[in-house]
mmCIF file of C-alpha atoms in Angstrom:
data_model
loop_
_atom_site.group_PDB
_atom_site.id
_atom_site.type_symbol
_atom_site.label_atom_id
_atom_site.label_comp_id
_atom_site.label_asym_id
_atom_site.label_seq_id
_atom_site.Cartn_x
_atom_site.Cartn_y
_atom_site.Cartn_z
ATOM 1 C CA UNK A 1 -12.269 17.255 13.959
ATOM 2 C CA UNK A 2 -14.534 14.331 12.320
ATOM 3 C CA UNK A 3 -17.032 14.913 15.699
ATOM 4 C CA UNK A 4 -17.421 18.057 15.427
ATOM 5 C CA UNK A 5 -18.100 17.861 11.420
ATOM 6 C CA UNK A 6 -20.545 15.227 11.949
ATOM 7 C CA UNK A 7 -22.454 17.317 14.592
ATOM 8 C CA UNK A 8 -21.969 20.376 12.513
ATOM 9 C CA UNK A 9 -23.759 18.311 9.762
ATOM 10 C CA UNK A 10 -26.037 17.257 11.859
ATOM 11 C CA UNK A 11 -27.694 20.848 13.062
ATOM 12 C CA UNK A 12 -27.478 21.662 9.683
ATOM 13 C CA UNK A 13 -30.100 19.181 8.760
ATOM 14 C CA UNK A 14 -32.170 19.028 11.973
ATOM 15 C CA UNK A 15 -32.364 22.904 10.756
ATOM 16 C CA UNK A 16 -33.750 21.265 7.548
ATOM 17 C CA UNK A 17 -31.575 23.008 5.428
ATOM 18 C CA UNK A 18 -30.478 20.040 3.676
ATOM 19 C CA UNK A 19 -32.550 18.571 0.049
ATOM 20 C CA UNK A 20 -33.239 15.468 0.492
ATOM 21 C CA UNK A 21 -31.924 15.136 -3.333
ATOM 22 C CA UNK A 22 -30.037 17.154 -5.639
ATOM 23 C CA UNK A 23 -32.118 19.913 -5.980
ATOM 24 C CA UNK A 24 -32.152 21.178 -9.882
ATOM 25 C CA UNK A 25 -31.279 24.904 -10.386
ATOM 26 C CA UNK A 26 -34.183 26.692 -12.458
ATOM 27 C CA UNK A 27 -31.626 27.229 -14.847
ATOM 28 C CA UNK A 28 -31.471 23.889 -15.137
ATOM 29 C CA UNK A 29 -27.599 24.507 -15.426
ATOM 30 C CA UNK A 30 -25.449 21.605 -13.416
ATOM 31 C CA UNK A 31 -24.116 22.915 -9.664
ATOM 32 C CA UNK A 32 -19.856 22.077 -9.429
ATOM 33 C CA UNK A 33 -18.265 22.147 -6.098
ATOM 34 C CA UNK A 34 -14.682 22.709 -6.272
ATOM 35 C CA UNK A 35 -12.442 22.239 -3.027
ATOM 36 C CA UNK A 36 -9.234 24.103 -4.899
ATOM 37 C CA UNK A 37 -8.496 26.723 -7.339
ATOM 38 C CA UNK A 38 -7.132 24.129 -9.930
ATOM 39 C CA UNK A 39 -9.898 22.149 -9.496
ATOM 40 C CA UNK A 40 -11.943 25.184 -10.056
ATOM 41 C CA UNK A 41 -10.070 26.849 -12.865
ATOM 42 C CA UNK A 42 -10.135 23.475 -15.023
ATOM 43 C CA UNK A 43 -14.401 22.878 -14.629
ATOM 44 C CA UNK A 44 -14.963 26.186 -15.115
ATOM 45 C CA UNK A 45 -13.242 25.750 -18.282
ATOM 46 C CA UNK A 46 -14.813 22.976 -19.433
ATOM 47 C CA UNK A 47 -17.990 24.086 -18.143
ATOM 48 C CA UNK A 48 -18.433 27.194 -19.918
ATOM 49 C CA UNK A 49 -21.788 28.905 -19.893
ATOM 50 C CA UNK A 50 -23.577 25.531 -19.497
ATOM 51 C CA UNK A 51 -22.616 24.874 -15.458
ATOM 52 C CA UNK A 52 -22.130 26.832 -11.949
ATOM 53 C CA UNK A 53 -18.942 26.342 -10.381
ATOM 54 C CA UNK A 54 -17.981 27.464 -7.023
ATOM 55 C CA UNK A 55 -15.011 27.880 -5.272
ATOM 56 C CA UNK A 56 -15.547 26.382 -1.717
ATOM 57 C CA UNK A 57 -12.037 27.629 -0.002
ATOM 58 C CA UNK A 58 -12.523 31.418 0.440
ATOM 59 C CA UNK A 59 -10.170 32.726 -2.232
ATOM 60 C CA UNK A 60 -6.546 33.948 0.164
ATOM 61 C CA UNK A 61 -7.323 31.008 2.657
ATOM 62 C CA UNK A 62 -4.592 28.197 3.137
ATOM 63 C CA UNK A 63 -5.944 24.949 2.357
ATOM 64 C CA UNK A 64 -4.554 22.783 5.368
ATOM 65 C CA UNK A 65 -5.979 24.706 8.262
ATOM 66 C CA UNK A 66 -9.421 25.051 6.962
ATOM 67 C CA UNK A 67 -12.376 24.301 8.887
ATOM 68 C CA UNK A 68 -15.448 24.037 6.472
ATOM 69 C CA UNK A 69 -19.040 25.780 7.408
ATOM 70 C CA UNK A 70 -22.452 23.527 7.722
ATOM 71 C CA UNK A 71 -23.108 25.775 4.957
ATOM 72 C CA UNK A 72 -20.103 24.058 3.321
ATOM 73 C CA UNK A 73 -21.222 20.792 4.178
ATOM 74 C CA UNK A 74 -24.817 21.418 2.755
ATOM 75 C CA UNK A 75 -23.103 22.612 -0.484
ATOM 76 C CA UNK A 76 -20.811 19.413 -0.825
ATOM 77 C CA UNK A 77 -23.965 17.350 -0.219
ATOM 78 C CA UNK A 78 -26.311 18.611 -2.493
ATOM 79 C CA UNK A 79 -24.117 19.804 -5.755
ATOM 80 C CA UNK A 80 -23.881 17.623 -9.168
ATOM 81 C CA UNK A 81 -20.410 16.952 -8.638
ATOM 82 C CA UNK A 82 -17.622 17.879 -6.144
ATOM 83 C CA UNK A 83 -14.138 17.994 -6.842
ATOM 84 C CA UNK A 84 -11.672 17.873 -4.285
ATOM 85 C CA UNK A 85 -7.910 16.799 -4.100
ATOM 86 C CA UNK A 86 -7.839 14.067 -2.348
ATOM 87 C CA UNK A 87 -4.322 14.301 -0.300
ATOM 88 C CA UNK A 88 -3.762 15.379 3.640
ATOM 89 C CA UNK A 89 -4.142 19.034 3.242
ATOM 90 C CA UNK A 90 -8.304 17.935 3.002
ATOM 91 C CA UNK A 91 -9.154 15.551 5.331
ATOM 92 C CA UNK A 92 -11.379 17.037 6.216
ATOM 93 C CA UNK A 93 -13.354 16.142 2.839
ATOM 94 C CA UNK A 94 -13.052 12.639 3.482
ATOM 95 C CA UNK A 95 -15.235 13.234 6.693
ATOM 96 C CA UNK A 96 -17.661 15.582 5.172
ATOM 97 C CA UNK A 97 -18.049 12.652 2.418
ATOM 98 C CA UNK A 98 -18.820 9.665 5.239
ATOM 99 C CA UNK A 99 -21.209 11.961 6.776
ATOM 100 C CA UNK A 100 -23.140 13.862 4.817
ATOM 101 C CA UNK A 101 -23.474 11.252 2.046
ATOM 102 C CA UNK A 102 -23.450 13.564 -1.462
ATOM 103 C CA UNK A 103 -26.392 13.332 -3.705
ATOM 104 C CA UNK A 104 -24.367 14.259 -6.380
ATOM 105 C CA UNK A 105 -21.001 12.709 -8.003
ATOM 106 C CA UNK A 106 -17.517 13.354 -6.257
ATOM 107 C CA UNK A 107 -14.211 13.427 -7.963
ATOM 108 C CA UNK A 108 -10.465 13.222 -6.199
ATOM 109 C CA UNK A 109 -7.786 15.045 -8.611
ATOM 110 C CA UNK A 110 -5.440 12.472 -7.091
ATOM 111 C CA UNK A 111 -7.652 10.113 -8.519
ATOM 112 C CA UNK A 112 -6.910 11.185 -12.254
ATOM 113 C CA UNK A 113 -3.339 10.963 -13.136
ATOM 114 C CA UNK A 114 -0.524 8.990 -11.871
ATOM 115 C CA UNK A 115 0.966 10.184 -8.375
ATOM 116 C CA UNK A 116 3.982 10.666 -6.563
ATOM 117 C CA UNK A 117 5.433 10.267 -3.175
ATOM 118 C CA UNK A 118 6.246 13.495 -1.240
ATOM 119 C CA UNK A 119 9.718 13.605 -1.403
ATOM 120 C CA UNK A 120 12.653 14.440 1.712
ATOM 121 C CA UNK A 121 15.512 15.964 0.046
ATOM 122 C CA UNK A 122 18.654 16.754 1.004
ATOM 123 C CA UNK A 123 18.875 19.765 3.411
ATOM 124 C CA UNK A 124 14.964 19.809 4.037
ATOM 125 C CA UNK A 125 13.478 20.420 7.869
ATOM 126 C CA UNK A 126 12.830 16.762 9.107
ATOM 127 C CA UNK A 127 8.910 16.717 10.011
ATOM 128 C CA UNK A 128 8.162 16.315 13.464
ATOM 129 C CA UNK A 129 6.926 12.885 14.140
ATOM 130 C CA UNK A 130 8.766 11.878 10.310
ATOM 131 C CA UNK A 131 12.016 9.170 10.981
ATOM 132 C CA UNK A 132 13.962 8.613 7.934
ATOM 133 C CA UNK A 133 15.715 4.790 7.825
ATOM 134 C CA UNK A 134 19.438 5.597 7.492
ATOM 135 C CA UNK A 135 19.015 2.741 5.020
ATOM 136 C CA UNK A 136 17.111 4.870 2.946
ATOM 137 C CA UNK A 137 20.150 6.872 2.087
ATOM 138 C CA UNK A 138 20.139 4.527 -0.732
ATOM 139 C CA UNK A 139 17.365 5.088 -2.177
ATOM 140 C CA UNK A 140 17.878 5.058 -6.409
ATOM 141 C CA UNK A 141 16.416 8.942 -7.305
ATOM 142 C CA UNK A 142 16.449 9.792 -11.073
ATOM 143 C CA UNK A 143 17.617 13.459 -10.406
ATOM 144 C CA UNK A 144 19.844 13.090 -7.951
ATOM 145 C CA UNK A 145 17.239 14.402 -5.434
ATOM 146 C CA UNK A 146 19.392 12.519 -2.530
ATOM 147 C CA UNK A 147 15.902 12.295 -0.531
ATOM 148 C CA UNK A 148 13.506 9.571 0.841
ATOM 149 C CA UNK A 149 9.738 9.781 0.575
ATOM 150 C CA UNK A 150 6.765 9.721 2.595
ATOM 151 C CA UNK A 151 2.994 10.172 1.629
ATOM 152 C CA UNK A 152 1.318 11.054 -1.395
ATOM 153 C CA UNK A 153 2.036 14.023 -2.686
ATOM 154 C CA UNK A 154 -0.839 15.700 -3.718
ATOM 155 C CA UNK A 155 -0.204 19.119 -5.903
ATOM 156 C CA UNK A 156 -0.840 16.876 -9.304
ATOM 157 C CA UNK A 157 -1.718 19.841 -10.874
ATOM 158 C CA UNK A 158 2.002 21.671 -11.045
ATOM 159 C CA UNK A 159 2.790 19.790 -13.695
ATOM 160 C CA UNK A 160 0.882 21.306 -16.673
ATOM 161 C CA UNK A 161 0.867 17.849 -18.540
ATOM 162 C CA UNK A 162 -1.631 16.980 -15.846
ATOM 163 C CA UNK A 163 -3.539 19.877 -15.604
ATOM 164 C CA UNK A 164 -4.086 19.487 -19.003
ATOM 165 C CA UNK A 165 -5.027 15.811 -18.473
ATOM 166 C CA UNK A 166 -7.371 16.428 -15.335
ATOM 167 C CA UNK A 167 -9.075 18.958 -17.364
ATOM 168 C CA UNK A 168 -9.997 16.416 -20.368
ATOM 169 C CA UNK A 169 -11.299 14.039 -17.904
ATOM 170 C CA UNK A 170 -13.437 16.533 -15.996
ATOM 171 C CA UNK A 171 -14.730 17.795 -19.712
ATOM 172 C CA UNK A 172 -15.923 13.564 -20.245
ATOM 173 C CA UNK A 173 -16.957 13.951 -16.669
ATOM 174 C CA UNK A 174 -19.336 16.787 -17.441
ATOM 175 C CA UNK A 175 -20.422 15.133 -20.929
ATOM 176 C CA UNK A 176 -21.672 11.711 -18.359
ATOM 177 C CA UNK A 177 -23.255 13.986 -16.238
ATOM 178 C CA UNK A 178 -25.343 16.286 -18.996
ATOM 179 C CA UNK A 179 -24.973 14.364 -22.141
ATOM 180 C CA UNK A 180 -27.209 16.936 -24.052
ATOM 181 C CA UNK A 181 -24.637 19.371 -23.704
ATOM 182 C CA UNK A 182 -21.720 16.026 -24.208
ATOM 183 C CA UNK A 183 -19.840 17.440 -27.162
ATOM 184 C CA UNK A 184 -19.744 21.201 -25.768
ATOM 185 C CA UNK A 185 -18.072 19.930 -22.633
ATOM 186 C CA UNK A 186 -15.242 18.103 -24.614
ATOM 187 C CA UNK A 187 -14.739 21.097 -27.078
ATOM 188 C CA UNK A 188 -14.107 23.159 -24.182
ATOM 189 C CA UNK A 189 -12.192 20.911 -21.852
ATOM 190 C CA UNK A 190 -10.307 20.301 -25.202
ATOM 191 C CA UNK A 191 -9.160 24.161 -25.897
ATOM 192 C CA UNK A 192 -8.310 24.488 -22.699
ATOM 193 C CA UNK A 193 -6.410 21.806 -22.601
ATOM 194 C CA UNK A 194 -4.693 22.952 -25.725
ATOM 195 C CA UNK A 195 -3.461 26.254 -23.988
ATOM 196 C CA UNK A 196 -1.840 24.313 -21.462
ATOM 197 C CA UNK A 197 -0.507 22.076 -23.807
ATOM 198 C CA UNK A 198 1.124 25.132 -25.246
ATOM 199 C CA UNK A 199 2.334 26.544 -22.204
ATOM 200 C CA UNK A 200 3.783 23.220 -20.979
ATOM 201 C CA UNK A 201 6.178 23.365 -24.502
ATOM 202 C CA UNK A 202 6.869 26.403 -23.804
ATOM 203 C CA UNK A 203 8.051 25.286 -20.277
ATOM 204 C CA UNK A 204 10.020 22.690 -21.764
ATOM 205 C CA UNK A 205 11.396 24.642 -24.347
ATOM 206 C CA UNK A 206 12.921 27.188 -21.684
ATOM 207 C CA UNK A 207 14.610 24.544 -18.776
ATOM 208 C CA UNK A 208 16.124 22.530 -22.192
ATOM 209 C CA UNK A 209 17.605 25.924 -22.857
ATOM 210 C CA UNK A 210 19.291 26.415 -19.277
ATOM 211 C CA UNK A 211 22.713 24.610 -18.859
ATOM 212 C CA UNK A 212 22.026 24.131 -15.192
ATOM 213 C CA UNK A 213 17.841 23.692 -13.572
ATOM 214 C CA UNK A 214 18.936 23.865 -9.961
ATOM 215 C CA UNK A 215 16.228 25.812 -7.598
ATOM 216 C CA UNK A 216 16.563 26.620 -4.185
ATOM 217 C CA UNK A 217 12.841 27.418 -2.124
ATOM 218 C CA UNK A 218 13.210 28.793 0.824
ATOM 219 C CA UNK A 219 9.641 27.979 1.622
ATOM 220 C CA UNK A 220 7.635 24.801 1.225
ATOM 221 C CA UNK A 221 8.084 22.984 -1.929
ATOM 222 C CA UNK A 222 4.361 21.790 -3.310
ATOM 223 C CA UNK A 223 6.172 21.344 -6.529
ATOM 224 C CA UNK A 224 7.299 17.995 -6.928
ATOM 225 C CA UNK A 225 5.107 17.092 -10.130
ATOM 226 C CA UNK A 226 6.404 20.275 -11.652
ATOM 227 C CA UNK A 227 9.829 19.430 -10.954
ATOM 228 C CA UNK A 228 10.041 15.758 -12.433
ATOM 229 C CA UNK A 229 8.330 17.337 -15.154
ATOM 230 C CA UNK A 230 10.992 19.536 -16.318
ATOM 231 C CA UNK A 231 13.890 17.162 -14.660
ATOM 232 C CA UNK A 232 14.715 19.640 -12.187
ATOM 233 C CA UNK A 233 16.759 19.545 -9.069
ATOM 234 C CA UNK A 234 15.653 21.392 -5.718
ATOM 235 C CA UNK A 235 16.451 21.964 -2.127
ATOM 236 C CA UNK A 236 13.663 23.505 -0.015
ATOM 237 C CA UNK A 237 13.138 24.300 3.782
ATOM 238 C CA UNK A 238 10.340 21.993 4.200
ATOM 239 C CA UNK A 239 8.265 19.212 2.069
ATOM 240 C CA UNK A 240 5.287 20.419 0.287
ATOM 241 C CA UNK A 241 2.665 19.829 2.998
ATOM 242 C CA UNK A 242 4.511 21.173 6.029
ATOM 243 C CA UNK A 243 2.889 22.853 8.603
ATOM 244 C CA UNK A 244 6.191 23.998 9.760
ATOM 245 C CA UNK A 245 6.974 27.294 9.380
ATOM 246 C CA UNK A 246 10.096 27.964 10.913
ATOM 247 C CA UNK A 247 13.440 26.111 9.554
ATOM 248 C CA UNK A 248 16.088 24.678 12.365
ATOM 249 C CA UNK A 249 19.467 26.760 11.699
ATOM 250 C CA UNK A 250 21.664 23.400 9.985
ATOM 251 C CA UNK A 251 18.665 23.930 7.380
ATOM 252 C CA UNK A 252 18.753 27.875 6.770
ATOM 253 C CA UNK A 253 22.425 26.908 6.595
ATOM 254 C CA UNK A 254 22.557 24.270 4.095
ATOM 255 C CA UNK A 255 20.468 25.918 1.622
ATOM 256 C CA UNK A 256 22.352 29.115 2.598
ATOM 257 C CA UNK A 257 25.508 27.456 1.714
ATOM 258 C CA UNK A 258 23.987 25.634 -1.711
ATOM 259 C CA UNK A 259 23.218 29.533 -3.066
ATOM 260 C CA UNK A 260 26.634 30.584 -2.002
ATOM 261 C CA UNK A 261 28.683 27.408 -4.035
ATOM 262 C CA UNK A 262 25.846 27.262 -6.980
ATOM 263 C CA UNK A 263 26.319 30.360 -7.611
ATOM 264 C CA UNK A 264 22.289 31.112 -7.553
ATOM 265 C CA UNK A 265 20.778 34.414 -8.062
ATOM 266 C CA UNK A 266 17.525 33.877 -6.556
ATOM 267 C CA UNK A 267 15.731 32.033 -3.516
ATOM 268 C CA UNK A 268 12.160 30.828 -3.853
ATOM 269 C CA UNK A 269 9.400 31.533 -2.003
ATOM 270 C CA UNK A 270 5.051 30.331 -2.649
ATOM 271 C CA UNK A 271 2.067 32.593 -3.162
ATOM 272 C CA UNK A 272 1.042 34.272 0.499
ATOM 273 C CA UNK A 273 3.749 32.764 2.213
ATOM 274 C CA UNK A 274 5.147 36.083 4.985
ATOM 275 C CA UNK A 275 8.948 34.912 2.779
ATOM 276 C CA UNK A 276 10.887 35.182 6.257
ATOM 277 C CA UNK A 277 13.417 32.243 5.386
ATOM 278 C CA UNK A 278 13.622 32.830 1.933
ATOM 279 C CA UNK A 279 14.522 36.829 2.854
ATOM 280 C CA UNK A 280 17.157 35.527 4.956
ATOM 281 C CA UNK A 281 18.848 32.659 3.197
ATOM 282 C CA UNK A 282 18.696 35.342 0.569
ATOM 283 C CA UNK A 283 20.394 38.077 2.132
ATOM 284 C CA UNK A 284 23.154 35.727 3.758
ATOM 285 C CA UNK A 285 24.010 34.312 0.346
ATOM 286 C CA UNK A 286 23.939 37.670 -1.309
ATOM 287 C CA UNK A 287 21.135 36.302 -3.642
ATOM 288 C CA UNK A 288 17.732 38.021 -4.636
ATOM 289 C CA UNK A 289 14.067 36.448 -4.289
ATOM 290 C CA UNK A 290 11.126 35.848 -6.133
ATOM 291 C CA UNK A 291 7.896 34.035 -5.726
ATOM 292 C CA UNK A 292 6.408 31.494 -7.720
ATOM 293 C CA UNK A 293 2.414 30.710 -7.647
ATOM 294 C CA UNK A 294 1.602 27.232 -6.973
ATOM 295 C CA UNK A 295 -2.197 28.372 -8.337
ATOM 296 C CA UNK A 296 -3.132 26.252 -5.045
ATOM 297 C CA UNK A 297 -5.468 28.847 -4.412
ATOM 298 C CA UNK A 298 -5.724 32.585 -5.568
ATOM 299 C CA UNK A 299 -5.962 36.036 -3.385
ATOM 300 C CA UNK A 300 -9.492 37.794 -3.437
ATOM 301 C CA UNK A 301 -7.842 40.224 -5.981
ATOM 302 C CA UNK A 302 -6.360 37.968 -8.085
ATOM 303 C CA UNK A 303 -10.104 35.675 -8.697
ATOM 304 C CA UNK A 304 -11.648 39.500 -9.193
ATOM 305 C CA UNK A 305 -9.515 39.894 -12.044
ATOM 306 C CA UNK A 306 -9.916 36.661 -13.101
ATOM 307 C CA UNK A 307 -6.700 34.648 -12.969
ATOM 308 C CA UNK A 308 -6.565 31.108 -14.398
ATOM 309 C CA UNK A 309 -4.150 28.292 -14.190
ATOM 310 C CA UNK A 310 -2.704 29.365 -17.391
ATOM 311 C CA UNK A 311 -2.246 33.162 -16.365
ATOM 312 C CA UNK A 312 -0.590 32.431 -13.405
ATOM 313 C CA UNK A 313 1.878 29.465 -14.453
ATOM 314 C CA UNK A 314 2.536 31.892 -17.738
ATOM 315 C CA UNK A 315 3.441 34.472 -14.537
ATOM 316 C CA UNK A 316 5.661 31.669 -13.375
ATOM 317 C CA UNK A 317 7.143 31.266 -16.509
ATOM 318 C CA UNK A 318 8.039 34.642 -17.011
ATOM 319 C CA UNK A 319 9.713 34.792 -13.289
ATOM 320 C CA UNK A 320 11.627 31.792 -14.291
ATOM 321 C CA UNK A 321 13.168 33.530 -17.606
ATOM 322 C CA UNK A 322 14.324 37.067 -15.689
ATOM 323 C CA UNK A 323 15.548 34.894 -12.528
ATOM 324 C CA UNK A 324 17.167 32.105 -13.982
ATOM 325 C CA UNK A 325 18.757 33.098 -17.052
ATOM 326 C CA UNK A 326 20.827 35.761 -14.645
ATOM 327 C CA UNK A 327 23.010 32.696 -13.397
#
């Protein structure tokens, strides 16, 4: 994959398609690269009027098979500032960023809050190549997630806390990069901010109403941040940056048998996932499904219509109140 970037990167600029500097827009207007939707959402927010932002993955697209264009590469080169995430599901960034040098600044979302390990809880489809020490069994977990961890999980952005966070640094970000236009970048990063603020209480205010915060995905579970948030427990089919798609049958049983004894009304399942395993752990535990959006990245309809974090995690919100106050 790096070889072939690398030569893609390099036709592109024996084509001479690439500036040799950032190249300013007549607008004059600063040019924002975002890998994600969050990363998107949250600069566009704090941008306002006074910046282009572009989404680079192709809104519907899944984020860990992508294979960027050279016209991707010439775009990640030649912006103001790129934003990417930073974790496994982009690697390919990291090799776009040795070799095509950006002329512009670059900014990891991992890179601005505190992270967390991917976590292997109980029940969860082993990775292939993944070996858990028995020892490990051990491990202290402050919500009894019974699980041991791996990599860095990377889907900082669940937890609205630090989507609210990320976007107040990318508003101070802006400000250092077009300090004419300093204090309009912080007042918006700010407001938005303060929506998600809201939204988080309001989060907050719902799980500290609920007797019992037990989930069941029968999907991947890109979630962690969200859940240690809002002190919940889970059991998902796979970790949150699986490629695996299809669960062994002591999994689809275990979380089979967790919505049977927990009494739980409804299985989990993530934005454009086909909901296969969830449909079936579902209709063996005589329990209903629903999906909730990870806002990883958005459908061609829903960026039409224009979605934001805050639409879609109010969306999640919502889901959460008719599906989890029927236990």
């Amino acid at each position: 994959m790096k070889k072939l970037l690398i030569c893609m990167l390099a036709l592109a600029l024996l084509a001479g398609c690439a500036p040799a500097s950032v190249q300013e827009p007549e607008d004059g207007k600063l040019h924002i690269v975002a890998t994600v939707f969050p990363a998107y959402d949250f600069a566009r927010a704090a941008a306002g009027d006074l910046a282009d932002v572009e989404l680079l993955l192709p809104p519907g697209t899944e984020s860990h098979s992508y294979e960027p264009t050279p016209a991707d590469i010439l775009k990640v080169q030649s912006c103001d500032l790129f934003l990417y995430l930073g974790g496994d599901s982009d690697q390919w960034v990291e090799t776009i960023l040795e070799a095509a040098e950006p002329t512009g600044r670059t900014l990891a979302l991992i890179d601005c809050v505190e992270t967390l390990e991917e976590e292997h809880v109980e029940g969860m489809q082993e990775e292939v190549g993944h070996h858990h020490d028995e020892d490990e069994d051990d491990h202290d977990h402050d919500h009894d997630h019974l699980g041991t961890v791996t990599e860095i999980d990377e889907h900082v952005w669940t937890a609205p806390a630090n989507a609210a966070a990320i976007t107040r640094q990318f508003g101070e970000v802006l400000a250092e990069l077009d300090s004419a236009n300093g204090e309009q970048y912080r007042a918006n990063a700010e407001k938005y901010a303060e929506e998600i603020d809201t939204l988080d209480g309001e989060f907050h205010a719902f799980f500290d109403s609920l007797p019992d915060r037990t989930i069941v995905f029968g999907d991947r579970f890109p979630l962690r941040y969200f859940a240690e948030e809002f002190d919940l427990r889970y059991y998902a089919a796979f970790p949150g940056c699986s490629t695996q798609t299809e669960p062994s049958a002591a999994t689809i049983a275990f979380l089979t048998d967790k919505v049977r004894e927990e009494g739980i009304s409804t299985v989990w399942y993530i934005e454009f996932s086909n909901h296969l395993v969830a449909d079936a752990i579902a209709e063996a535990a005589g329990a209903g499904t629903a999906m909730f959006h990870t806002c990883h990245n958005v459908s061609p309809e829903e960026l039409a219509r224009g979605e934001t974090y805050v639409t879609l995690m109010r969306g999640n919100l919502e889901r959460l109140r008719a599906h989890l106050n029927e236990r």
